[in-house]
Coordinates of C-alpha atoms in Angstrom, one line a residue:
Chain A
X1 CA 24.0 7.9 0.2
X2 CA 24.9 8.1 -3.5
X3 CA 24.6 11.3 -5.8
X4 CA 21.3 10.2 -7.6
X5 CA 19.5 9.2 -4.3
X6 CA 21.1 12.4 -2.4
X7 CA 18.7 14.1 -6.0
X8 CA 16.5 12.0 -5.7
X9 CA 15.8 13.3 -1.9
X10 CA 16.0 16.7 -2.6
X11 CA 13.5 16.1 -5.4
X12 CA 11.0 14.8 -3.0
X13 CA 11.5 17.3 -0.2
X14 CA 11.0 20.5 -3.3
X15 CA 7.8 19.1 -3.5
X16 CA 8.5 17.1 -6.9
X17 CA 5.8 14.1 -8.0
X18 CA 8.5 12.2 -10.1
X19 CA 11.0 12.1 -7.3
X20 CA 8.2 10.9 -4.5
X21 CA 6.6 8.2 -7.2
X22 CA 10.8 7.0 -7.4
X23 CA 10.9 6.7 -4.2
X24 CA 8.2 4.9 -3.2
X25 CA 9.5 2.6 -6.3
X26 CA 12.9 1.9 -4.4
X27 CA 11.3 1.6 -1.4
X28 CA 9.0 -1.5 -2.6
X29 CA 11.9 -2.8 -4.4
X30 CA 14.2 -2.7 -1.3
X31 CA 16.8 -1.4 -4.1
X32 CA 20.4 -0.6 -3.0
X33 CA 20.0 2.2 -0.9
X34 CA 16.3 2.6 -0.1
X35 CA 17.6 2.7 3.7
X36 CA 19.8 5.3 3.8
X37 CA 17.1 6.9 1.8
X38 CA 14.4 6.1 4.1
X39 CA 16.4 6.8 7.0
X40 CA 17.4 10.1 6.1
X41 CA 13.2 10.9 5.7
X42 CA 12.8 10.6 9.1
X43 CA 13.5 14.1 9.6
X44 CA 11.3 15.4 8.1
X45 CA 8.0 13.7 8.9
X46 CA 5.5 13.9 11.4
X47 CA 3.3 16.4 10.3
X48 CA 0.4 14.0 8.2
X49 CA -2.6 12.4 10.0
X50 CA -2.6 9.1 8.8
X51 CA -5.8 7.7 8.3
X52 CA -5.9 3.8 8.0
X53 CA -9.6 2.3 5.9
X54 CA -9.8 -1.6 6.3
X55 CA -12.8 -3.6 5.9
X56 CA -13.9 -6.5 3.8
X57 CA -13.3 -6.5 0.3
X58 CA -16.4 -4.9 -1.7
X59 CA -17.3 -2.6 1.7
X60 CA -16.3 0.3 -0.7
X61 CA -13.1 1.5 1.0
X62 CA -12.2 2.6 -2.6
X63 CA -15.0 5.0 -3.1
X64 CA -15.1 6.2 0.6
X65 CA -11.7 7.0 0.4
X66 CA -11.9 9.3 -2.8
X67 CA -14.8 11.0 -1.3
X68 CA -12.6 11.7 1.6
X69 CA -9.7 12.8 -0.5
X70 CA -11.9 15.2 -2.1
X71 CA -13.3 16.1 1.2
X72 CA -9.8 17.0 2.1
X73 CA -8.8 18.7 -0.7
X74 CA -11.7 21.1 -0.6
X75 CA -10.7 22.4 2.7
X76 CA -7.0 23.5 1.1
X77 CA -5.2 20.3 2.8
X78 CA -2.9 18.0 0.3
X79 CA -3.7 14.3 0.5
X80 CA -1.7 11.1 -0.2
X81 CA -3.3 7.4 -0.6
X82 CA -2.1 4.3 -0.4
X83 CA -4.1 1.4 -2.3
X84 CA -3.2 -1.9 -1.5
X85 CA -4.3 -4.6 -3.9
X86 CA -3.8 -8.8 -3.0
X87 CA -1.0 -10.0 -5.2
X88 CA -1.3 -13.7 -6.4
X89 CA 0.7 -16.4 -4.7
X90 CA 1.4 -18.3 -7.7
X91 CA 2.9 -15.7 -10.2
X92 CA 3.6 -12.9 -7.8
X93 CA 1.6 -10.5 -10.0
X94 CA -1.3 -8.4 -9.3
X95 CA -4.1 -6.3 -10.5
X96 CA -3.9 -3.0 -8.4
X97 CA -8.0 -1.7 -9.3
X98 CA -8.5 1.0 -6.8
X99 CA -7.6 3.5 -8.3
X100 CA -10.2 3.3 -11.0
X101 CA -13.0 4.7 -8.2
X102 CA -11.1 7.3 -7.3
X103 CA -12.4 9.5 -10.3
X104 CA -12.4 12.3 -7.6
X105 CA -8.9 13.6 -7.7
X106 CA -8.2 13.3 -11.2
X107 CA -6.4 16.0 -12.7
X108 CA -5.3 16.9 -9.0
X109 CA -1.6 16.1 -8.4
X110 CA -2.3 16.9 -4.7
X111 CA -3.6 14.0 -4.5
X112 CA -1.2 11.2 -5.1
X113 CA -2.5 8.3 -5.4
X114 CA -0.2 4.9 -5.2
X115 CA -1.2 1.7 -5.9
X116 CA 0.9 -1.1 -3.9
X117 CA 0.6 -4.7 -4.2
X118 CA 1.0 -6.4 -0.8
X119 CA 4.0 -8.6 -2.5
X120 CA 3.1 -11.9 -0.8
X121 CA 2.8 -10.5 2.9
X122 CA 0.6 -11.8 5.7
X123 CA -2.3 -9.3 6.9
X124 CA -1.3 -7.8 3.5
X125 CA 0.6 -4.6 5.0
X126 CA 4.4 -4.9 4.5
X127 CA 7.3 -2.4 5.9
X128 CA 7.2 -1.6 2.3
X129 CA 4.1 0.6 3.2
X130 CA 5.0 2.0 6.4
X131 CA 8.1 3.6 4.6
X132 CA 6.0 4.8 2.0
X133 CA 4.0 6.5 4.4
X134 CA 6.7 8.5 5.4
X135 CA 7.6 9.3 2.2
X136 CA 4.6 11.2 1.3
X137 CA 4.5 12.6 5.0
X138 CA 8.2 14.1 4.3
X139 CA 6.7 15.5 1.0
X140 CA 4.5 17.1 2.9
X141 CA 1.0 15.7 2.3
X142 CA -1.2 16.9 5.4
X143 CA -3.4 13.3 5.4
X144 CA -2.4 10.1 4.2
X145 CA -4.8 7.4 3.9
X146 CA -4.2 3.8 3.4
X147 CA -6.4 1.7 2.0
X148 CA -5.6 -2.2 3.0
X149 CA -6.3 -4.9 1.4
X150 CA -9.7 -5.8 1.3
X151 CA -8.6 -9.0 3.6
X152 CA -10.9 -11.0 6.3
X153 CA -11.1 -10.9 10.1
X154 CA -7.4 -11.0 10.8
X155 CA -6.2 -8.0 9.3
X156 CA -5.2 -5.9 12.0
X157 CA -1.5 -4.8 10.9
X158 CA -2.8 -1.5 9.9
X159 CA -3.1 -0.4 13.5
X160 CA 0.8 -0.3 13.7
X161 CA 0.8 2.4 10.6
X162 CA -2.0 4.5 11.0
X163 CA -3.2 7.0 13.6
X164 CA -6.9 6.8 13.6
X165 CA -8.5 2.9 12.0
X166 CA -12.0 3.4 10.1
X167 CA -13.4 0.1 9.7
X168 CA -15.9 -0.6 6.7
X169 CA -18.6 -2.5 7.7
X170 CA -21.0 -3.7 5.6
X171 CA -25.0 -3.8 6.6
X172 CA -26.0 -7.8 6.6
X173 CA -22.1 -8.7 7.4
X174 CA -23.2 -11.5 9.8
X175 CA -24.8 -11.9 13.1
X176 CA -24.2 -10.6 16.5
X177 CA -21.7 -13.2 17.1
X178 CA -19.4 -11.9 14.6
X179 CA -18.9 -8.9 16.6
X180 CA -18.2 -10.6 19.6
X181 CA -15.2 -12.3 18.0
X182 CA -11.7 -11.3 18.1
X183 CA -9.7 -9.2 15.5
X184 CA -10.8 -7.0 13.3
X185 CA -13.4 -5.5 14.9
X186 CA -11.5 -4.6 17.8
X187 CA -8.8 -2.3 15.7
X188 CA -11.7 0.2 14.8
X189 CA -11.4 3.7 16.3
X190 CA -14.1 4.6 14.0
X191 CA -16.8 2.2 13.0
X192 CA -18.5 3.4 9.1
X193 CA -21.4 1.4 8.1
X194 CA -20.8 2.3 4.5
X195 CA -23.9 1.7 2.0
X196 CA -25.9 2.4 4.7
X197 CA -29.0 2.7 2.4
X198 CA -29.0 -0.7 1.7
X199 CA -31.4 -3.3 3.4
X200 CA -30.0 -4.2 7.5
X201 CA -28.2 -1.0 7.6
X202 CA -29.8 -0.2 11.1
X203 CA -29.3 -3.5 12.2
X204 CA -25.7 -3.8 12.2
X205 CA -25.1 -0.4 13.5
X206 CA -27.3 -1.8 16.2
X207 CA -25.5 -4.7 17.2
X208 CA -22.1 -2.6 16.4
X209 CA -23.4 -0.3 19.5
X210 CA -24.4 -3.3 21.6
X211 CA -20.7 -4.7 20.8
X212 CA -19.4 -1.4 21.8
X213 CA -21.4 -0.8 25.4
X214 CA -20.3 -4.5 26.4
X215 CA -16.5 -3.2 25.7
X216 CA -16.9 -0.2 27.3
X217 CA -19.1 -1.7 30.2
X218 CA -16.9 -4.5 31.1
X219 CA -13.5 -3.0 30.8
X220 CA -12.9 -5.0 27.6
X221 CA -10.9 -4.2 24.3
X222 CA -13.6 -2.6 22.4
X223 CA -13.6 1.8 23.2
X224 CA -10.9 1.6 25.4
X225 CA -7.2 2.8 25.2
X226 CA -4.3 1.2 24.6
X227 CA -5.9 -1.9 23.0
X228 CA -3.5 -1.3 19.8
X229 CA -1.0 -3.9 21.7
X230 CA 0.6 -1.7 24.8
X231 CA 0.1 -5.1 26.6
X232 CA 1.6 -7.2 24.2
X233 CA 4.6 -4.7 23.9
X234 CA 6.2 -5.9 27.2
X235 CA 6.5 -2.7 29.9
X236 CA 3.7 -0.8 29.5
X237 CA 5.0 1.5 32.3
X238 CA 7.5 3.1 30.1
X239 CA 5.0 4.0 27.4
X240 CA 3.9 7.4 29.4
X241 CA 0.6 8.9 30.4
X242 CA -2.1 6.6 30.5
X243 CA -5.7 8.1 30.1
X244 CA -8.2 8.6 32.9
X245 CA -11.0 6.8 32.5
X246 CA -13.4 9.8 31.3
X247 CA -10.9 10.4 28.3
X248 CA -11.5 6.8 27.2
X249 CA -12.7 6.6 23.5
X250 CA -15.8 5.6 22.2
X251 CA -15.9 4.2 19.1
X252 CA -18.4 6.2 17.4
X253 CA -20.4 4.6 14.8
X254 CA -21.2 6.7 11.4
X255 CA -23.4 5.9 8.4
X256 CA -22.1 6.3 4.9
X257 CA -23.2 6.7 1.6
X258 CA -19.8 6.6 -0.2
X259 CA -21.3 6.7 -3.6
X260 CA -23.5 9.9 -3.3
X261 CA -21.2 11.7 -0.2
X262 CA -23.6 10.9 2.2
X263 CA -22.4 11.2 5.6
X264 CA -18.2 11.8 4.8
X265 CA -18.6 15.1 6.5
X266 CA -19.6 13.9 9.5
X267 CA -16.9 11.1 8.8
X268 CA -14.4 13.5 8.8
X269 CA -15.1 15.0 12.1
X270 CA -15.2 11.6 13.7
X271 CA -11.9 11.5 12.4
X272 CA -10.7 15.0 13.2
X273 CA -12.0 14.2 16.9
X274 CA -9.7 11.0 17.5
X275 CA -7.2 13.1 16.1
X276 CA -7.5 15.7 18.9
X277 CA -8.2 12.7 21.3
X278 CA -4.9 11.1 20.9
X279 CA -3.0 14.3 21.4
X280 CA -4.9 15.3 24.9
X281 CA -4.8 12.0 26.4
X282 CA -1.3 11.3 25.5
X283 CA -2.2 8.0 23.9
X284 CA -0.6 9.7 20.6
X285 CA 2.8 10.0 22.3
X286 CA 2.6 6.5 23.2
X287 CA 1.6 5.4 19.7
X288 CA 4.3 7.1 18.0
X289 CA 6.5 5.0 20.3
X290 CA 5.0 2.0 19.8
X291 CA 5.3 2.5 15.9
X292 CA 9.0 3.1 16.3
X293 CA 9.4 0.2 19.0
X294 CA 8.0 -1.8 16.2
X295 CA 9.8 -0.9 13.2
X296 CA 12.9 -1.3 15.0
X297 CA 12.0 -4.5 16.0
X298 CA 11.0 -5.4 12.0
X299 CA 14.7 -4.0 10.9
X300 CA 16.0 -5.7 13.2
X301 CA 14.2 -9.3 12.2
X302 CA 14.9 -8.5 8.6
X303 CA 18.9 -8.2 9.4
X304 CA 19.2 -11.0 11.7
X305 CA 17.2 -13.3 8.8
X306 CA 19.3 -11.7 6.2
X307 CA 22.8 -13.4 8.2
X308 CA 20.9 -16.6 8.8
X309 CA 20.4 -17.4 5.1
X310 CA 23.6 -17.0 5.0
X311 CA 24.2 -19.1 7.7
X312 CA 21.8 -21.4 5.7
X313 CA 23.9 -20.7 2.3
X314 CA 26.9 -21.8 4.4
X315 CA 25.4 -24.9 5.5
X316 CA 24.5 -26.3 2.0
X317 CA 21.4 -24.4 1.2
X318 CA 18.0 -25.3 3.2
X319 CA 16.9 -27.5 0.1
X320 CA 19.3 -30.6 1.4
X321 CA 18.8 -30.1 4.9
X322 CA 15.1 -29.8 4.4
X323 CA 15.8 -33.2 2.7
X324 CA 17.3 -34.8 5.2
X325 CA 14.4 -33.8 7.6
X326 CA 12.1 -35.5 5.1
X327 CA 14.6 -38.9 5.2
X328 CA 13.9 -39.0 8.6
X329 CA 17.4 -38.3 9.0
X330 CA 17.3 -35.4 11.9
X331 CA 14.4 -32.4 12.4
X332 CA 13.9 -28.9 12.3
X333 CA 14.6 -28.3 16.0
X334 CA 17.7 -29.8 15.6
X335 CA 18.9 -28.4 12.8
X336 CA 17.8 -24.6 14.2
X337 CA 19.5 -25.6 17.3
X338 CA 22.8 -26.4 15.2
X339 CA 22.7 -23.6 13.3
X340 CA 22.1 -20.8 15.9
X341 CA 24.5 -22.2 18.1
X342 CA 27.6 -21.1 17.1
X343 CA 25.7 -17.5 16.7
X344 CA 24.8 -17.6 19.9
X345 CA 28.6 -18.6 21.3
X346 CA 29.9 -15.7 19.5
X347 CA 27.8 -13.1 20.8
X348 CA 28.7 -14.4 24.1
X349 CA 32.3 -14.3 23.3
X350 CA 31.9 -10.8 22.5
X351 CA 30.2 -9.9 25.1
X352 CA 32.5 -11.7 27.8
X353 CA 35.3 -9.3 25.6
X354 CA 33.6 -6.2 26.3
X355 CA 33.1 -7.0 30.1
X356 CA 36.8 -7.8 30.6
X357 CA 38.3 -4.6 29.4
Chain B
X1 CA 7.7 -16.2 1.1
X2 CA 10.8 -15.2 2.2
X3 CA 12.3 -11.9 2.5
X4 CA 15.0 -12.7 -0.3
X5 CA 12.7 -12.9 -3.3
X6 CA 12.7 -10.9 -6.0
X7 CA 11.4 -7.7 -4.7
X8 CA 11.5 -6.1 -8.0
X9 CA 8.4 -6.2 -10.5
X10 CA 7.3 -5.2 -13.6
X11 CA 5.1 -2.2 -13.2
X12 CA 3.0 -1.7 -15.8
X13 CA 0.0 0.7 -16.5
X14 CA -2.9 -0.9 -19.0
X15 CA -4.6 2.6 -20.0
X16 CA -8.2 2.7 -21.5
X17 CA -8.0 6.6 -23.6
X18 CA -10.6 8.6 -24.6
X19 CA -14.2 7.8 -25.9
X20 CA -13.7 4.1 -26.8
X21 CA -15.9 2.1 -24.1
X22 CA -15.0 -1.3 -25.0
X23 CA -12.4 -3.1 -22.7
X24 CA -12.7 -6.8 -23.1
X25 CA -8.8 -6.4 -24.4
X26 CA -7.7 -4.2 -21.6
X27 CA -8.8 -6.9 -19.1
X28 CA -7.2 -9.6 -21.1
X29 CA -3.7 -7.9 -21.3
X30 CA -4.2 -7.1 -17.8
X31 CA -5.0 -10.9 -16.6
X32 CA -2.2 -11.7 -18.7
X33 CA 0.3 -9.3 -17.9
X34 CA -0.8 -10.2 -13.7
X35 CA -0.1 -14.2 -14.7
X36 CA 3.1 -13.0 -16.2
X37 CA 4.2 -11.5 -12.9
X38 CA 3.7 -7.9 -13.0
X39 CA 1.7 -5.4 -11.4
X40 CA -0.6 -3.8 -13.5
X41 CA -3.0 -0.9 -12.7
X42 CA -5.9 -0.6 -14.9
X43 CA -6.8 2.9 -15.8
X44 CA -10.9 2.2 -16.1
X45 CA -12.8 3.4 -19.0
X46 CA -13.1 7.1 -20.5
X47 CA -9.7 8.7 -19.5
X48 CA -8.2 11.6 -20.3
X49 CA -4.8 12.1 -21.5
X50 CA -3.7 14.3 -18.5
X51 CA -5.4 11.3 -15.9
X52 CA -3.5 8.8 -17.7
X53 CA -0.2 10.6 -17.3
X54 CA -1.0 11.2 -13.5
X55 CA -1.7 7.6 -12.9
X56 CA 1.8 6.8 -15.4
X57 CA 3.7 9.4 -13.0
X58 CA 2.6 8.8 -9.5
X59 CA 2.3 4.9 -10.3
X60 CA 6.0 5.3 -11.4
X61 CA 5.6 2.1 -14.0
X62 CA 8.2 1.0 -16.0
X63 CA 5.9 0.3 -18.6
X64 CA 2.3 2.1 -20.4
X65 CA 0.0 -0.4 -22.4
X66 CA -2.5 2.5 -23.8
X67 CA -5.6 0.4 -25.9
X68 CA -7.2 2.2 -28.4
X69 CA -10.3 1.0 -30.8
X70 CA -12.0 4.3 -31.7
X71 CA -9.2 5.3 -34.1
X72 CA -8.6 8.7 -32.0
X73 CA -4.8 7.2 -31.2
X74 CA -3.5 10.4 -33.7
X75 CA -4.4 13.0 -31.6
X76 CA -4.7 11.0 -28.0
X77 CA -1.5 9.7 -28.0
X78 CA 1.2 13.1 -28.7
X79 CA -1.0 14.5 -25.8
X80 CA 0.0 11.8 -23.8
X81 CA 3.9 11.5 -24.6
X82 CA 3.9 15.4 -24.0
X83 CA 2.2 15.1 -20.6
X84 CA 5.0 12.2 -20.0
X85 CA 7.9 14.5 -20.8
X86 CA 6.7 17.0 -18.8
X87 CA 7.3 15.2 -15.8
X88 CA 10.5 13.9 -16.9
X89 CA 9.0 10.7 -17.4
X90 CA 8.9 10.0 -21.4
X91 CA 12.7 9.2 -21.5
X92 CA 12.3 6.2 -19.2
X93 CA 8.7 4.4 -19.8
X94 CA 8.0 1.8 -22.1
X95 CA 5.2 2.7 -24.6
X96 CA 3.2 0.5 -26.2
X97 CA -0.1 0.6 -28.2
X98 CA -2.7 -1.9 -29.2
X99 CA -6.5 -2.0 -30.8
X100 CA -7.1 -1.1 -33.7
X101 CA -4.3 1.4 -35.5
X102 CA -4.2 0.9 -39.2
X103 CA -0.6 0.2 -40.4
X104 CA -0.3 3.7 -42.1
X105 CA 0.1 5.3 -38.8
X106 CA 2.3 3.1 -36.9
X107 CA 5.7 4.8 -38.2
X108 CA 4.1 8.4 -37.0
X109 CA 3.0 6.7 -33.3
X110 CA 6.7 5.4 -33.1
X111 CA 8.2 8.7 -34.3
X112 CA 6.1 9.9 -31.2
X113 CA 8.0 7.6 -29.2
X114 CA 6.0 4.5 -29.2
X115 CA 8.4 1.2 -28.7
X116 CA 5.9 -1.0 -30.5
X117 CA 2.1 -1.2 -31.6
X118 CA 0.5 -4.6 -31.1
X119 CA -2.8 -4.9 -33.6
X120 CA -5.7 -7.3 -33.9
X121 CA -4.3 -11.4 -33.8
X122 CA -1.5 -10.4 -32.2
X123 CA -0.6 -13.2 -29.5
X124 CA -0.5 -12.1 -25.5
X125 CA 2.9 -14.3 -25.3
X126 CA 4.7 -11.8 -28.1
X127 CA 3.3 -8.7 -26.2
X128 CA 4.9 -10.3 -22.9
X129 CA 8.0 -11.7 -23.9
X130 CA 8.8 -7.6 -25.9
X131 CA 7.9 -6.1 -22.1
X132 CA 9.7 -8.7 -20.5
X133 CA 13.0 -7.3 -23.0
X134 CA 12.0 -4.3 -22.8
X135 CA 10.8 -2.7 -19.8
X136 CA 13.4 -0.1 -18.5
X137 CA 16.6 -0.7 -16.5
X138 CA 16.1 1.8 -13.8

């Protein structure tokens, strides 16, 4: 690490707003650096709840979430929140309006708000955010909340960043098929019908309880543990203590009134309570590794794509080959099989080395 | 989009000070400045100068648009610059003004530390192209 990051740390870990906002600037930017930077935060997180709000865009995540900073910051705890706005696909810019409705913490540098825009990625959370996260947790912050982008049914990536998932859901958001789909619904550990004075309020909590006894009835996703992706990850024996059965989780349902307060209280204790679920059942341990398991795996896919555009650099850039694909000339597959191949040989040579000596 | 774009953008931070509740020209800049490229947070109506130096610090922008119509830029603006240099962040944001600042105090907002002040009929392609020269090597 060079002299101005090695300060720039330092800033950060004193506690110093300039030096956390820089960060979290390099970070996004994936300037020189940011990874020794990042990796040397390790060390000093683990400490923050982080509280992930998704829902569709107009549930009023915004507004919940400065109620819930305020909330926070009432009780004596410091608070950091992420806002992630859509970027566009054609210039790359973006409009980052968020904060604007969090009129709450103004004037309060404990809470730090950051804006982020999700730069283009699918399901609109990058790695970008997850590091961020862990900058404000080295700072210090006791909750960070991240506030996604206010995408459709298939934004689920937030359940690899955040400890507890609120899901915003709208009264009149569709009928009871919607909840019987996949995605979206499923990530919830806590379900918030915000605006909950508005017309078909009692409805969708309704059929949000019916969706939830069928889960927890038949064995499916819904209430259950572990239905973050254990499965998906490969060995699931490895991952530790599973819960019994009467430590399962029920997502609990609660009715907001984000714009008046209404109901963040009791918010907060649903939250609080799936905080002290995950550490008795053990199912925190085995998120914390999953987390990990993951962003290794991400690192990992960004350095093995960073030495095949090279490969692809060395092969005449993918403009001409994507040409000759459209000549009818070869095809992907082949190409990819061309390419990889003399990757492949030489990680077997390598590894034929190291089992000979 | 790949992985090897341009990760860097333009931050920049369109600030609405003070008492003045019009923001048709805030919104333009800021739909500008997004087709442009950057990422631009809107401040909202009715700030203070200590909120807009909290969103200019924690926001860590390379650039501050602040839009002024009620004529209060004389005693909004210092306040702003000295909340900026407090955090250490005056020396390295771009500061720029526009609304309605009669020429007379232009030379005191730049002694302030105001790069440029962009009045009525100005066009949103000047405004982009001085950011675009600009806006901070960090």
């Amino acid at each position: 690490m060079n002299a101005d990051d090695a300060a720039l740390l330092e800033g950060l870990l004193e506690g110093e707003h300039r030096a956390l906002a820089r960060v979290i600037s390099k970070i996004e930017n994936r300037s020189p650096g940011y990874r020794e930077l990042v990796s040397a935060l390790y060390a000093h997180t683990g400490d923050a709840d982080v509280v992930g709000i998704t829902g569709s865009p107009g549930a009023g995540k915004s507004t919940l979430v400065d109620k819930l900073a305020e909330t926070y910051r009432e009780r004596g705890e410091t608070v950091g929140v992420i806002a992630i706005d859509p970027s566009s696909p054609f210039s790359g810019g973006a409009v980052l309006g968020d904060r604007i409705r969090m009129a709450s913490s103004v004037g309060d540098m404990d809470v730090f708000v950051r804006s982020m825009s999700a730069r283009g990625t699918l399901g609109g959370l990058s790695t970008a955010t997850a590091d961020a996260v862990k900058a404000m947790d080295a700072f210090g912050k006791d909750k960070i909340i991240i506030e996604t982008v206010g995408a459709g049914q298939n934004e689920i990536d937030i359940v690899r960043t955040a400890d507890t998932v609120a899901v915003l859901v709208p009264p009149g958001s569709g009928d009871d098929i919607q909840t019987l789909k996949a995605g979206i619904l499923e990530i919830a550990d806590v379900f918030v019908v915000n605006k909950a004075d508005r017309p078909g309020a009692d409805r969708t909590v309704q059929e949000l309880q019916e969706m939830i006894h069928l889960g927890s009835g038949g064995g499916l996703g819904a209430g259950g543990t572990g239905h973050h992706g254990a499965d998906a990850m490969g060995d699931a024996d490895d991952w530790g203590d599973t819960a019994d059965e009467e430590q399962r989780w029920t997502t609990p349902i609660v009715e907001t009134i984000a714009t008046n307060g209404d109901g963040v209280e009791t918010f907060i204790e649903e939250l609080a309570n799936h905080q002290t679920y995950l550490i008795d059942s053990g199912t925190h341990a085995q998120k914390v590794r999953q987390r990990y398991a993951e962003e290794i795996r991400t690192l990992l896919r960004e350095d093995v794509h960073d030495i095949l555009e090279d490969e692809l650099a060395a092969a005449g850039g993918i403009d001409d080959l994507a040409e000759a694909v459209r000549n009818g000339e070869t095809d992907p597959y082949t190409i990819a099989d061309e390419l990889l191949t003399p990757v492949e040989d030489c990680i077997d040579e390598l590894e034929a080395g190291v089992e000979n000596t | 989009m790949s992985s090897e774009q341009e990760q860097e953008s333009i931050r920049c931070l369109v600030a609405k000070v003070g008492l003045d509740g019009h923001d048709r020209g805030a919104h333009v800049i800021a739909r500008a400045f997004r087709d442009a490229g950057f990422e631009v947070i809107y401040s909202g109506l009715h700030k203070a100068p200590d909120e807009i130096v909290q969103a200019a610090v924690q926001e860590d922008v390379d650039v501050l648009g602040i839009s002024i119509l009620s004529g209060a830029h004389d005693t909004l603006v210092p306040k702003i610059m000295d909340g900026l240099e407090e955090y250490g962040a005056k020396e390295d944001t771009l500061v720029l003004a526009g609304g309605v600042i009669p020429d007379e105090d232009r030379d005191e907002l730049k002694e302030q530390g105001v790069a440029a002040v962009f009045g009525p009929g100005t066009s949103i392609e000047e405004t982009i192209e001085f950011v675009r020269e600009n806006a901070p090597e960090r």
